[in-house]
């Protein structure tokens, strides 16, 4: 049976926090970053923090999402690691507290079939400041891991993230990895990686 590798996106698979990039275009970067930092440190509830941050984006034109997509950079070693895992017939999946519209082209580029992220509401080509449907919080991430494990009949699950929002999935995986992570996640992970190169994961498999 194949292994299942589940990755967080913001500050894990990519170098940026997408919500911060969107906030910069809305002129609310400092306010949003402060909420992001508190959420990732586990000081405030992620669902509430996401609602607060998205509300600050109300009125942004929807095409900003395309611009932000072009500002994203993959973390060092991400492309190489994913290609190596896929060549070994392992399954690579992604779960994100970010936004589907921004990460979807990247998922297609990396040949990642299984992914889950938040949906921004767009009306009349503008962000409404709301999220559609269930918010991808720490419980939703862990639930996604379990759902994939059952559906794919995986022999082993490996989950990698960087923030408090990843605690449940990292704790639940057969191997939980904290990648350049906040102390709250490091405390529950079996592996802590400080070097910002995702190929470091291969040393711990």
Short mmCIF file of C-alpha atoms in Angstrom, two decimals:
data_model
loop_
_atom_site.label_atom_id
_atom_site.label_comp_id
_atom_site.label_asym_id
_atom_site.label_seq_id
_atom_site.Cartn_x
_atom_site.Cartn_y
_atom_site.Cartn_z
CA UNK A 1 0.00 0.00 0.00
CA UNK A 2 1.09 3.56 -0.69
CA UNK A 3 1.91 6.20 1.88
CA UNK A 4 -0.16 9.36 2.17
CA UNK A 5 1.64 12.68 2.58
CA UNK A 6 -0.57 15.60 3.62
CA UNK A 7 0.88 19.11 3.51
CA UNK A 8 -0.30 22.44 4.83
CA UNK A 9 0.17 25.22 2.25
CA UNK A 10 0.84 28.69 3.69
CA UNK A 11 4.35 28.94 5.17
CA UNK A 12 4.82 25.20 4.57
CA UNK A 13 4.47 24.28 0.90
CA UNK A 14 4.80 27.95 -0.07
CA UNK A 15 6.81 30.74 1.52
CA UNK A 16 3.93 33.16 1.97
CA UNK A 17 0.66 33.52 3.90
CA UNK A 18 -1.87 34.15 1.13
CA UNK A 19 -4.17 36.11 3.41
CA UNK A 20 -1.29 38.51 4.11
CA UNK A 21 -0.71 39.04 0.38
CA UNK A 22 -4.40 39.81 -0.13
CA UNK A 23 -4.34 42.15 2.87
CA UNK A 24 -1.45 44.10 1.36
CA UNK A 25 -3.63 44.87 -1.67
CA UNK A 26 -6.43 45.99 0.65
CA UNK A 27 -4.15 48.20 2.73
CA UNK A 28 -4.85 46.21 5.92
CA UNK A 29 -1.66 44.12 6.00
CA UNK A 30 -0.55 44.98 9.54
CA UNK A 31 -3.97 44.37 11.03
CA UNK A 32 -4.36 41.03 9.24
CA UNK A 33 -0.82 39.87 10.04
CA UNK A 34 -1.39 40.53 13.72
CA UNK A 35 -4.52 38.33 13.67
CA UNK A 36 -2.68 35.65 11.62
CA UNK A 37 0.22 35.52 14.09
CA UNK A 38 -2.13 35.15 17.04
CA UNK A 39 -4.08 32.39 15.30
CA UNK A 40 -0.97 30.43 14.26
CA UNK A 41 0.37 30.66 17.80
CA UNK A 42 -2.89 29.20 19.07
CA UNK A 43 -3.88 32.34 20.99
CA UNK A 44 -7.22 32.77 19.23
CA UNK A 45 -9.68 30.43 17.50
CA UNK A 46 -8.79 29.90 13.83
CA UNK A 47 -12.38 30.04 12.54
CA UNK A 48 -13.02 33.37 14.20
CA UNK A 49 -9.65 34.73 13.12
CA UNK A 50 -10.30 33.77 9.49
CA UNK A 51 -13.70 35.43 9.51
CA UNK A 52 -12.14 38.59 10.97
CA UNK A 53 -9.38 38.66 8.38
CA UNK A 54 -11.59 37.89 5.37
CA UNK A 55 -14.05 40.60 6.46
CA UNK A 56 -11.21 43.12 6.08
CA UNK A 57 -10.88 42.13 2.39
CA UNK A 58 -14.43 43.16 1.50
CA UNK A 59 -14.59 45.13 -1.74
CA UNK A 60 -11.35 43.84 -3.27
CA UNK A 61 -11.75 43.04 -6.99
CA UNK A 62 -11.78 39.30 -7.64
CA UNK A 63 -8.91 39.57 -10.14
CA UNK A 64 -6.62 40.37 -7.20
CA UNK A 65 -6.67 36.61 -6.56
CA UNK A 66 -4.89 36.07 -9.89
CA UNK A 67 -2.30 38.69 -9.02
CA UNK A 68 -1.67 37.16 -5.60
CA UNK A 69 -1.27 33.75 -7.23
CA UNK A 70 1.63 35.16 -9.23
CA UNK A 71 3.29 36.39 -6.02
CA UNK A 72 3.45 32.92 -4.46
CA UNK A 73 6.76 31.05 -4.37
CA UNK A 74 7.22 27.38 -3.56
CA UNK A 75 9.34 26.54 -0.53
CA UNK A 76 12.83 25.25 -1.33
CA UNK A 77 12.73 21.55 -2.13
CA UNK A 78 8.93 21.41 -2.49
CA UNK A 79 8.86 20.59 -6.18
CA UNK A 80 11.65 18.04 -5.88
CA UNK A 81 10.15 16.35 -2.81
CA UNK A 82 6.70 16.04 -4.37
CA UNK A 83 8.11 14.66 -7.63
CA UNK A 84 10.15 12.07 -5.70
CA UNK A 85 7.19 10.96 -3.60
CA UNK A 86 4.92 10.71 -6.62
CA UNK A 87 7.54 8.70 -8.52
CA UNK A 88 7.44 6.23 -5.61
CA UNK A 89 3.64 5.96 -6.05
CA UNK A 90 3.01 7.73 -2.76
CA UNK A 91 -0.02 10.03 -2.63
CA UNK A 92 0.61 13.73 -2.05
CA UNK A 93 -2.36 15.74 -0.78
CA UNK A 94 -2.80 19.30 0.43
CA UNK A 95 -5.05 20.94 2.99
CA UNK A 96 -5.09 24.69 3.49
CA UNK A 97 -6.61 27.35 5.67
CA UNK A 98 -6.06 29.53 2.60
CA UNK A 99 -8.17 29.74 -0.53
CA UNK A 100 -8.97 27.30 -3.33
CA UNK A 101 -9.06 29.98 -6.03
CA UNK A 102 -5.44 30.90 -5.28
CA UNK A 103 -3.88 27.45 -4.83
CA UNK A 104 -5.81 25.45 -7.47
CA UNK A 105 -3.50 26.30 -10.41
CA UNK A 106 -0.51 25.30 -8.26
CA UNK A 107 -2.16 21.98 -7.44
CA UNK A 108 -2.70 21.32 -11.15
CA UNK A 109 0.91 22.21 -11.88
CA UNK A 110 2.19 19.82 -9.20
CA UNK A 111 -0.24 17.06 -10.23
CA UNK A 112 -1.87 17.03 -6.80
CA UNK A 113 -5.36 15.58 -7.10
CA UNK A 114 -6.49 15.68 -3.47
CA UNK A 115 -6.74 19.12 -1.86
CA UNK A 116 -9.03 21.13 0.37
CA UNK A 117 -9.11 24.87 1.08
CA UNK A 118 -11.54 27.67 1.86
CA UNK A 119 -13.89 29.24 -0.68
CA UNK A 120 -14.12 33.03 -0.83
CA UNK A 121 -17.53 34.45 -1.68
CA UNK A 122 -17.44 36.60 -4.82
CA UNK A 123 -20.39 38.68 -6.02
CA UNK A 124 -20.23 41.12 -8.96
CA UNK A 125 -16.49 40.41 -9.33
CA UNK A 126 -15.76 41.59 -5.78
CA UNK A 127 -14.87 39.83 -2.55
CA UNK A 128 -17.80 40.09 -0.14
CA UNK A 129 -15.66 39.60 2.96
CA UNK A 130 -17.21 36.19 3.61
CA UNK A 131 -16.21 32.53 3.29
CA UNK A 132 -18.60 30.04 1.68
CA UNK A 133 -19.25 26.73 3.41
CA UNK A 134 -17.23 25.01 6.10
CA UNK A 135 -14.07 26.77 7.22
CA UNK A 136 -10.95 24.62 6.98
CA UNK A 137 -9.77 24.78 10.60
CA UNK A 138 -7.64 22.35 12.61
CA UNK A 139 -10.48 19.83 13.01
CA UNK A 140 -11.33 19.96 9.30
CA UNK A 141 -7.67 19.31 8.46
CA UNK A 142 -7.57 16.23 10.70
CA UNK A 143 -10.89 15.01 9.28
CA UNK A 144 -9.53 15.39 5.74
CA UNK A 145 -6.47 13.32 6.68
CA UNK A 146 -8.67 10.54 8.06
CA UNK A 147 -11.02 10.64 5.08
CA UNK A 148 -8.13 10.32 2.63
CA UNK A 149 -6.54 7.55 4.68
CA UNK A 150 -9.72 5.49 4.52
CA UNK A 151 -10.53 6.23 0.87
CA UNK A 152 -7.00 5.58 -0.35
CA UNK A 153 -6.31 2.67 2.02
CA UNK A 154 -2.92 4.20 2.86
CA UNK A 155 -0.33 2.16 4.69
CA UNK A 156 1.12 5.17 6.53
CA UNK A 157 0.14 8.82 6.94
CA UNK A 158 2.67 11.64 7.14
CA UNK A 159 1.38 15.16 7.91
CA UNK A 160 3.47 18.34 7.71
CA UNK A 161 2.55 21.84 8.86
CA UNK A 162 3.80 24.96 10.61
CA UNK A 163 1.08 26.42 12.86
CA UNK A 164 -1.43 25.72 15.61
CA UNK A 165 -4.03 25.09 12.91
CA UNK A 166 -2.06 21.93 12.01
CA UNK A 167 -1.90 20.45 15.52
CA UNK A 168 -4.73 17.95 15.12
CA UNK A 169 -3.62 16.51 11.78
CA UNK A 170 0.04 16.34 12.83
CA UNK A 171 -0.95 14.61 16.09
CA UNK A 172 -3.21 12.17 14.27
CA UNK A 173 -0.77 11.15 11.52
CA UNK A 174 1.51 8.13 11.85
CA UNK A 175 4.35 10.61 11.46
CA UNK A 176 3.75 14.27 12.35
CA UNK A 177 6.26 16.85 11.12
CA UNK A 178 6.62 20.45 12.32
CA UNK A 179 8.29 22.40 9.53
CA UNK A 180 9.84 25.75 10.53
CA UNK A 181 6.94 25.74 12.94
CA UNK A 182 5.46 27.67 15.83
CA UNK A 183 6.24 26.27 19.32
CA UNK A 184 2.65 25.04 19.77
CA UNK A 185 3.06 22.64 16.83
CA UNK A 186 6.64 21.65 17.66
CA UNK A 187 5.38 20.48 21.04
CA UNK A 188 3.17 17.75 19.52
CA UNK A 189 5.20 16.76 16.43
CA UNK A 190 7.41 13.67 16.26
CA UNK A 191 9.84 15.42 13.92
CA UNK A 192 10.88 19.08 14.04
CA UNK A 193 12.64 20.51 10.97
CA UNK A 194 14.26 23.93 11.31
CA UNK A 195 15.99 24.14 7.92
CA UNK A 196 13.69 25.70 5.31
CA UNK A 197 14.03 22.96 2.71
CA UNK A 198 11.25 20.39 2.35
CA UNK A 199 13.70 17.75 1.12
CA UNK A 200 14.75 17.48 4.78
CA UNK A 201 11.61 15.36 5.24
CA UNK A 202 13.23 12.53 3.29
CA UNK A 203 15.79 12.09 6.09
CA UNK A 204 13.04 11.16 8.53
CA UNK A 205 11.05 8.61 6.52
#
